[in-house]
Amino acid sequence: MRRVTNFSAGPAVLPDEVLAQARDEMLDWNGSGMSVMEVSHRGKAFTRVAEQAEADLRELLQVPDDYAVLFLQGGATMEFALLPMNLSAEGQVVDYLVTGSWSKKAAKEAASVRKVSVVADGAPSRFTDVPDRAGWRLDPQAAYFHYCANETIEGLEMHEVPDVGSVPVVADLSSTILSRPLDIRRYGVIYAGAQKNIGPAGLVIMIIRRDLLERAPASLPNILKFSAHAAEGSMLNTPPTFAWYVAGLVFQWIKRQGGLPAMAERNQRKSAMLYQAIDASGFYRNPVKPAYRSWMNVPFTLPREELDAVFLKEAEQQGLMNLKGHRSVGGMRASIYNAMPESGVAALVDFMADFARRHG
Ligand SMILES: *Cc1c(COP(=O)(O)O)cnc(C)c1O
């Protein structure tokens, strides 16, 4: 068996230990003679898995009691539509900060539900910078303020939570959740698709201040209401049980690594190693303003486009996989989520230096 070094942006690498445990428990989970995905989501055994996963996530992120934790499905994209439906009423405005492809998509989807006001748009910088805070057109009456903390495609991360006064902050943390400690109290809602930093695709984690659950109009179908999911422990219908179980294994793995402070230190070291190699090379380039460079997704270009295919082919020969950048940005992108070991980044940096020597 050969495990490669997987820089995929998502679905993305999971810790070997987690995959090995899932494998070992696949046919006979907990001495039940069944797989975890073959049992009732309402049975005692799965209930324990679900509750433990929530408890571990609450511990990792230090989630206060007045926030609900939901395990939902439909991807982060589903939340793009459900957030305005649940958190705002007809006639209200919702504020969106556009800093890259994902926040742009979120704003577009919300616009099919509510009147969206774009607070500021980073498109003129080609999403390499965040528009100056002084120029943001914030509406103090907005139902909420939405932003994407880490733009997975452009590799642009806002390392601080924006201060927008008393308007609740709603944050898409799909590609940065659990990479560092967070102050949950700064947010009204955070949400994240699982397939970047948590576990298998199909699961979305949402952490929502309980008073916001009450905002949904009564006319909204139950299955679309965050409050109904919260009231039923995210088991209004059958949840993605296997994904929930694997997410729980990942939470326990993070705890064994020393929790989020340890993840943050490691992630900062990994990204610094890679950015330093890019900046010092005189060969590779990352266009993002240093203050907003992502810890998780590191795009970079080569001096000549015709080198891209050679780079990818030689990287693959060394087991360095999935480095092709998003088609909208071009070049390369190394996604270095929690489960990417420092040795994986070191191997990439060594390969990049050698490639630059041969082609520079
Ligand atoms: C991947 C991603 C999404 C979309 O997730 P889906 O699960 O495919 O809906 C949304 N936002 C961000 C920041 C992402 O990285």
Short mmCIF file of C-alpha atoms and ligand atoms in Angstrom, two decimals:
data_model
loop_
_atom_site.label_atom_id
_atom_site.label_comp_id
_atom_site.label_asym_id
_atom_site.label_seq_id
_atom_site.Cartn_x
_atom_site.Cartn_y
_atom_site.Cartn_z
CA MET A 1 0.00 0.00 0.00
CA ARG A 2 1.24 3.47 -0.88
CA ARG A 3 -0.23 6.68 0.64
CA VAL A 4 0.65 9.76 -1.43
CA THR A 5 0.96 13.35 -0.21
CA ASN A 6 -2.44 14.76 -1.08
CA PHE A 7 -2.79 18.52 -1.55
CA SER A 8 -6.41 18.33 -2.72
CA ALA A 9 -8.57 21.38 -1.94
CA GLY A 10 -11.55 19.22 -1.07
CA PRO A 11 -12.60 16.55 -0.48
CA ALA A 12 -9.22 16.54 1.14
CA VAL A 13 -6.70 14.49 3.07
CA LEU A 14 -7.77 12.87 6.34
CA PRO A 15 -5.43 11.70 9.10
CA ASP A 16 -4.07 8.17 8.49
CA GLU A 17 -4.94 7.26 12.08
CA VAL A 18 -8.58 8.16 11.51
CA LEU A 19 -8.83 6.18 8.29
CA ALA A 20 -7.14 3.19 9.91
CA GLN A 21 -9.57 3.26 12.84
CA ALA A 22 -12.57 3.50 10.49
CA ARG A 23 -11.12 0.57 8.53
CA ASP A 24 -10.54 -1.53 11.65
CA GLU A 25 -14.10 -0.89 12.84
CA MET A 26 -15.72 -1.28 9.44
CA LEU A 27 -17.15 -4.79 9.71
CA ASP A 28 -17.56 -5.06 13.46
CA TRP A 29 -18.10 -1.71 15.09
CA ASN A 30 -18.06 -1.65 18.87
CA GLY A 31 -18.51 -5.42 19.01
CA SER A 32 -21.90 -5.10 17.32
CA GLY A 33 -21.10 -7.30 14.35
CA MET A 34 -22.28 -4.43 12.15
CA SER A 35 -20.77 -1.36 10.56
CA VAL A 36 -21.62 2.02 12.07
CA MET A 37 -23.36 2.90 8.80
CA GLU A 38 -25.67 -0.11 9.08
CA VAL A 39 -27.41 0.82 12.33
CA SER A 40 -30.28 3.12 13.25
CA HIS A 41 -29.39 6.76 13.78
CA ARG A 42 -31.85 6.69 16.70
CA GLY A 43 -30.34 3.63 18.39
CA LYS A 44 -28.40 3.88 21.65
CA ALA A 45 -25.05 3.11 20.08
CA PHE A 46 -25.20 5.75 17.36
CA THR A 47 -26.68 8.29 19.76
CA ARG A 48 -23.51 7.93 21.83
CA VAL A 49 -21.37 8.59 18.75
CA ALA A 50 -23.42 11.66 17.85
CA GLU A 51 -23.37 13.09 21.36
CA GLN A 52 -19.65 12.45 21.82
CA ALA A 53 -18.86 14.17 18.53
CA GLU A 54 -20.84 17.24 19.57
CA ALA A 55 -19.25 17.27 23.02
CA ASP A 56 -15.75 17.03 21.54
CA LEU A 57 -16.45 19.79 19.02
CA ARG A 58 -17.85 22.00 21.79
CA GLU A 59 -14.72 21.36 23.85
CA LEU A 60 -12.34 22.04 20.97
CA LEU A 61 -14.00 25.31 19.98
CA GLN A 62 -15.16 26.21 23.50
CA VAL A 63 -18.69 26.72 22.27
CA PRO A 64 -20.82 28.58 24.85
CA ASP A 65 -24.11 26.97 25.98
CA ASP A 66 -26.24 29.61 24.30
CA TYR A 67 -25.04 28.36 20.91
CA ALA A 68 -26.54 25.30 19.22
CA VAL A 69 -24.34 22.89 17.26
CA LEU A 70 -26.04 21.38 14.20
CA PHE A 71 -24.94 18.52 11.96
CA LEU A 72 -26.65 19.24 8.65
CA GLN A 73 -26.42 18.08 5.05
CA GLY A 74 -26.51 19.67 1.62
CA GLY A 75 -23.05 21.21 1.66
CA ALA A 76 -22.05 24.74 2.50
CA THR A 77 -23.79 25.74 -0.72
CA MET A 78 -27.16 24.73 0.72
CA GLU A 79 -26.53 27.15 3.57
CA PHE A 80 -25.96 29.95 1.05
CA ALA A 81 -29.71 29.71 0.40
CA LEU A 82 -30.92 28.68 3.86
CA LEU A 83 -29.16 31.47 5.77
CA PRO A 84 -31.19 34.33 4.27
CA MET A 85 -34.37 32.22 4.54
CA ASN A 86 -33.81 31.55 8.23
CA LEU A 87 -32.22 34.74 9.46
CA SER A 88 -34.06 37.51 7.65
CA ALA A 89 -37.59 38.57 6.89
CA GLU A 90 -39.07 39.90 3.70
CA GLY A 91 -38.15 43.52 3.14
CA GLN A 92 -34.93 43.26 5.16
CA VAL A 93 -31.47 43.78 3.70
CA VAL A 94 -28.60 41.33 4.18
CA ASP A 95 -24.99 42.57 4.01
CA TYR A 96 -22.34 40.57 2.12
CA LEU A 97 -18.61 41.18 1.93
CA VAL A 98 -17.21 39.79 -1.32
CA THR A 99 -13.56 38.71 -1.03
CA GLY A 100 -13.40 35.80 -3.47
CA SER A 101 -15.24 33.13 -5.40
CA TRP A 102 -17.07 31.56 -2.45
CA SER A 103 -18.36 34.74 -0.84
CA LYS A 104 -19.40 35.91 -4.29
CA LYS A 105 -21.39 32.71 -4.79
CA ALA A 106 -22.95 33.08 -1.35
CA ALA A 107 -24.07 36.62 -2.16
CA LYS A 108 -25.48 35.53 -5.51
CA GLU A 109 -27.49 32.71 -3.97
CA ALA A 110 -28.78 34.94 -1.17
CA ALA A 111 -29.92 37.46 -3.77
CA SER A 112 -32.50 34.94 -4.98
CA VAL A 113 -34.06 35.11 -1.51
CA ARG A 114 -33.45 38.63 -0.15
CA LYS A 115 -32.19 42.06 -1.05
CA VAL A 116 -28.40 41.68 -0.85
CA SER A 117 -26.21 44.69 -0.24
CA VAL A 118 -22.58 44.12 -1.23
CA VAL A 119 -20.63 45.91 1.48
CA ALA A 120 -17.42 45.90 -0.55
CA ASP A 121 -16.05 43.85 -3.43
CA GLY A 122 -12.45 42.70 -3.77
CA ALA A 123 -12.84 41.87 -7.48
CA PRO A 124 -10.76 44.89 -8.67
CA SER A 125 -7.72 43.41 -6.87
CA ARG A 126 -8.56 40.03 -8.43
CA PHE A 127 -9.26 38.95 -4.85
CA THR A 128 -5.67 39.35 -3.72
CA ASP A 129 -6.60 41.98 -1.12
CA VAL A 130 -9.56 42.84 1.13
CA PRO A 131 -11.13 46.24 0.43
CA ASP A 132 -10.17 48.83 3.03
CA ARG A 133 -12.50 48.61 6.04
CA ALA A 134 -13.05 52.38 6.01
CA GLY A 135 -14.86 52.10 2.67
CA TRP A 136 -17.30 49.33 3.59
CA ARG A 137 -20.95 50.33 3.10
CA LEU A 138 -22.40 48.64 6.19
CA ASP A 139 -26.14 48.85 6.81
CA PRO A 140 -26.83 49.05 10.57
CA GLN A 141 -30.33 47.68 9.85
CA ALA A 142 -29.05 44.62 7.98
CA ALA A 143 -30.37 41.29 9.27
CA TYR A 144 -26.82 39.99 9.31
CA PHE A 145 -23.34 40.47 7.85
CA HIS A 146 -21.91 37.55 5.86
CA TYR A 147 -18.30 36.91 4.95
CA CYS A 148 -16.01 34.01 4.05
CA ALA A 149 -13.08 33.73 6.46
CA ASN A 150 -10.93 31.72 4.07
CA GLU A 151 -11.38 31.91 0.31
CA THR A 152 -10.36 28.40 -0.67
CA ILE A 153 -9.84 29.19 -4.36
CA GLU A 154 -7.86 32.43 -4.11
CA GLY A 155 -6.02 31.52 -0.89
CA LEU A 156 -7.12 34.69 0.87
CA GLU A 157 -7.81 34.48 4.59
CA MET A 158 -9.08 37.14 6.96
CA HIS A 159 -7.21 36.39 10.16
CA GLU A 160 -9.40 38.65 12.32
CA VAL A 161 -13.19 38.67 12.65
CA PRO A 162 -14.45 41.96 11.15
CA ASP A 163 -16.05 44.34 13.63
CA VAL A 164 -19.46 45.31 12.25
CA GLY A 165 -21.14 46.63 15.38
CA SER A 166 -24.28 44.91 16.61
CA VAL A 167 -25.24 43.22 13.31
CA PRO A 168 -24.74 39.44 13.73
CA VAL A 169 -21.72 38.07 11.87
CA VAL A 170 -22.36 34.98 9.73
CA ALA A 171 -19.17 33.28 8.57
CA ASP A 172 -18.40 30.59 6.02
CA LEU A 173 -15.53 28.71 7.66
CA SER A 174 -15.61 25.69 5.34
CA SER A 175 -11.87 25.65 4.69
CA THR A 176 -10.52 27.05 7.95
CA ILE A 177 -12.65 25.70 10.81
CA LEU A 178 -10.58 23.83 13.43
CA SER A 179 -7.30 25.20 12.04
CA ARG A 180 -6.96 27.49 15.08
CA PRO A 181 -8.91 28.55 18.18
CA LEU A 182 -11.91 30.84 17.57
CA ASP A 183 -13.83 33.22 19.79
CA ILE A 184 -17.33 31.91 19.06
CA ARG A 185 -18.93 34.89 20.83
CA ARG A 186 -17.81 37.13 17.96
CA TYR A 187 -20.16 35.30 15.60
CA GLY A 188 -23.88 34.86 15.23
CA VAL A 189 -23.44 31.83 12.97
CA ILE A 190 -20.50 29.87 11.69
CA TYR A 191 -20.88 27.06 9.20
CA ALA A 192 -18.54 24.72 7.37
CA GLY A 193 -18.83 21.91 4.87
CA ALA A 194 -16.97 18.93 6.31
CA GLN A 195 -14.86 17.85 3.37
CA LYS A 196 -11.98 20.29 3.88
CA ASN A 197 -10.95 20.16 7.50
CA ILE A 198 -13.46 17.88 9.25
CA GLY A 199 -14.28 14.66 7.42
CA PRO A 200 -16.27 13.19 4.54
CA ALA A 201 -18.39 15.31 2.21
CA GLY A 202 -22.12 15.30 2.87
CA LEU A 203 -21.97 16.87 6.31
CA VAL A 204 -22.14 20.54 7.27
CA ILE A 205 -21.41 21.79 10.77
CA MET A 206 -23.27 24.88 11.95
CA ILE A 207 -22.80 26.72 15.23
CA ILE A 208 -25.59 29.22 15.77
CA ARG A 209 -26.51 31.57 18.61
CA ARG A 210 -29.80 30.25 19.92
CA ASP A 211 -31.71 33.54 19.76
CA LEU A 212 -31.13 33.58 15.97
CA LEU A 213 -32.99 30.28 15.65
CA GLU A 214 -36.22 32.13 16.39
CA ARG A 215 -35.99 34.38 13.36
CA ALA A 216 -37.23 31.97 10.70
CA PRO A 217 -40.65 32.81 9.27
CA ALA A 218 -43.32 30.28 10.29
CA SER A 219 -44.09 29.64 6.63
CA LEU A 220 -40.65 28.08 6.03
CA PRO A 221 -40.93 24.27 5.61
CA ASN A 222 -39.69 22.48 8.72
CA ILE A 223 -36.88 20.66 6.94
CA LEU A 224 -35.37 24.01 5.94
CA LYS A 225 -35.61 25.52 9.44
CA PHE A 226 -32.48 25.60 11.59
CA SER A 227 -34.75 25.75 14.68
CA ALA A 228 -36.43 22.46 13.75
CA HIS A 229 -33.04 20.77 13.28
CA ALA A 230 -31.88 22.15 16.63
CA ALA A 231 -35.05 20.96 18.39
CA GLU A 232 -34.52 17.41 17.05
CA GLY A 233 -30.79 17.14 17.74
CA SER A 234 -30.06 17.31 13.98
CA MET A 235 -32.15 14.15 13.54
CA LEU A 236 -35.23 15.63 11.95
CA ASN A 237 -34.55 13.06 9.26
CA THR A 238 -31.76 10.52 8.78
CA PRO A 239 -28.45 12.38 9.07
CA PRO A 240 -25.27 11.33 7.17
CA THR A 241 -24.32 8.92 9.95
CA PHE A 242 -21.03 7.67 8.56
CA ALA A 243 -19.78 11.20 7.93
CA TRP A 244 -20.84 12.19 11.45
CA TYR A 245 -18.93 9.21 12.89
CA VAL A 246 -15.76 10.03 10.93
CA ALA A 247 -16.02 13.70 11.96
CA GLY A 248 -16.11 12.46 15.55
CA LEU A 249 -12.92 10.45 14.98
CA VAL A 250 -11.27 13.59 13.55
CA PHE A 251 -12.30 15.64 16.61
CA GLN A 252 -10.69 13.01 18.86
CA TRP A 253 -7.57 13.03 16.68
CA ILE A 254 -7.31 16.82 17.04
CA LYS A 255 -7.65 16.48 20.81
CA ARG A 256 -4.78 13.96 20.82
CA GLN A 257 -2.64 16.46 18.83
CA GLY A 258 -3.08 19.00 21.64
CA GLY A 259 -6.27 20.70 20.47
CA LEU A 260 -6.64 23.85 18.43
CA PRO A 261 -3.68 25.79 19.90
CA ALA A 262 -1.41 22.97 18.74
CA MET A 263 -3.12 22.84 15.33
CA ALA A 264 -2.67 26.60 14.97
CA GLU A 265 1.05 26.44 15.71
CA ARG A 266 1.53 23.61 13.26
CA ASN A 267 -0.57 25.27 10.55
CA GLN A 268 1.27 28.54 10.92
CA ARG A 269 4.62 26.79 10.64
CA LYS A 270 3.51 24.82 7.58
CA SER A 271 2.21 27.85 5.71
CA ALA A 272 5.23 29.99 6.67
CA MET A 273 7.56 27.30 5.32
CA LEU A 274 5.74 27.29 1.98
CA TYR A 275 5.33 31.08 1.59
CA GLN A 276 8.96 31.58 2.46
CA ALA A 277 10.01 29.07 -0.18
CA ILE A 278 7.80 30.85 -2.74
CA ASP A 279 8.98 34.38 -1.89
CA ALA A 280 12.67 33.48 -1.69
CA SER A 281 12.65 31.53 -4.97
CA GLY A 282 12.54 34.34 -7.51
CA PHE A 283 10.72 31.68 -9.55
CA TYR A 284 7.34 31.04 -7.89
CA ARG A 285 4.85 33.76 -7.07
CA ASN A 286 1.89 34.15 -4.73
CA PRO A 287 -0.15 37.27 -5.49
CA VAL A 288 -2.06 37.61 -2.19
CA LYS A 289 -1.25 40.54 0.08
CA PRO A 290 0.85 39.05 2.91
CA ALA A 291 -1.57 40.10 5.67
CA TYR A 292 -4.30 38.01 4.02
CA ARG A 293 -2.36 34.94 2.97
CA SER A 294 -4.20 31.76 3.86
CA TRP A 295 -2.83 29.17 6.27
CA MET A 296 -4.82 26.48 4.47
CA ASN A 297 -4.74 27.08 0.70
CA VAL A 298 -1.56 28.36 -0.94
CA PRO A 299 -1.83 29.20 -4.65
CA PHE A 300 1.32 29.92 -6.60
CA THR A 301 2.29 30.43 -10.22
CA LEU A 302 5.37 29.47 -12.22
CA PRO A 303 7.19 32.00 -14.42
CA ARG A 304 5.99 30.40 -17.67
CA GLU A 305 2.62 28.74 -18.10
CA GLU A 306 4.08 25.99 -20.28
CA LEU A 307 5.96 24.73 -17.21
CA ASP A 308 2.70 23.94 -15.38
CA ALA A 309 2.17 20.54 -16.98
CA VAL A 310 5.82 19.55 -16.41
CA PHE A 311 5.63 20.63 -12.78
CA LEU A 312 2.47 18.62 -12.16
CA LYS A 313 3.84 15.52 -13.88
CA GLU A 314 7.15 15.57 -11.99
CA ALA A 315 5.36 16.30 -8.70
CA GLU A 316 3.12 13.29 -9.22
CA GLN A 317 6.12 11.10 -9.89
CA GLN A 318 7.26 12.03 -6.37
CA GLY A 319 3.84 11.29 -4.87
CA LEU A 320 2.91 14.98 -4.53
CA MET A 321 -0.68 14.94 -5.79
CA ASN A 322 -3.52 17.31 -6.68
CA LEU A 323 -1.47 20.49 -6.93
CA LYS A 324 -3.27 21.90 -9.97
CA GLY A 325 -4.76 25.32 -9.20
CA HIS A 326 -8.43 26.16 -9.63
CA ARG A 327 -9.25 26.87 -13.28
CA SER A 328 -10.29 30.45 -12.43
CA VAL A 329 -6.88 31.30 -10.93
CA GLY A 330 -4.53 28.99 -12.84
CA GLY A 331 -1.09 27.85 -11.71
CA MET A 332 -0.81 25.64 -8.64
CA ARG A 333 -2.54 25.40 -5.30
CA ALA A 334 -1.31 23.46 -2.30
CA SER A 335 -4.06 22.86 0.25
CA ILE A 336 -2.40 22.12 3.56
CA TYR A 337 -5.24 21.41 5.96
CA ASN A 338 -4.88 20.05 9.50
CA ALA A 339 -4.29 16.50 8.29
CA MET A 340 -1.35 17.50 6.05
CA PRO A 341 1.79 16.69 8.07
CA GLU A 342 4.74 19.10 8.20
CA SER A 343 6.79 16.44 6.43
CA GLY A 344 4.38 16.67 3.46
CA VAL A 345 4.96 20.42 3.14
CA ALA A 346 8.71 19.90 3.54
CA ALA A 347 8.66 17.36 0.69
CA LEU A 348 6.81 19.86 -1.51
CA VAL A 349 9.26 22.66 -0.68
CA ASP A 350 12.24 20.40 -1.52
CA PHE A 351 10.67 19.41 -4.81
CA MET A 352 9.89 23.05 -5.67
CA ALA A 353 13.48 24.13 -5.01
CA ASP A 354 14.83 21.34 -7.15
CA PHE A 355 12.35 22.10 -9.95
CA ALA A 356 13.25 25.80 -9.90
CA ARG A 357 16.97 24.95 -10.14
CA ARG A 358 16.39 22.83 -13.19
CA HIS A 359 13.97 25.17 -14.97
CA GLY A 360 14.93 28.64 -13.72
C1 LIG B 1 -15.88 24.07 -0.60
C2 LIG B 1 -16.46 25.34 -0.13
C3 LIG B 1 -17.84 25.61 -0.25
C4 LIG B 1 -18.82 24.67 -0.93
O1 LIG B 1 -18.97 23.49 -0.28
P1 LIG B 1 -20.02 22.41 -0.83
O2 LIG B 1 -19.99 21.39 0.26
O3 LIG B 1 -19.50 21.90 -2.12
O4 LIG B 1 -21.33 23.06 -0.96
C5 LIG B 1 -18.30 26.81 0.26
N1 LIG B 1 -17.48 27.69 0.85
C6 LIG B 1 -16.16 27.47 0.96
C7 LIG B 1 -15.29 28.48 1.63
C8 LIG B 1 -15.60 26.29 0.48
O5 LIG B 1 -14.29 26.07 0.60
#
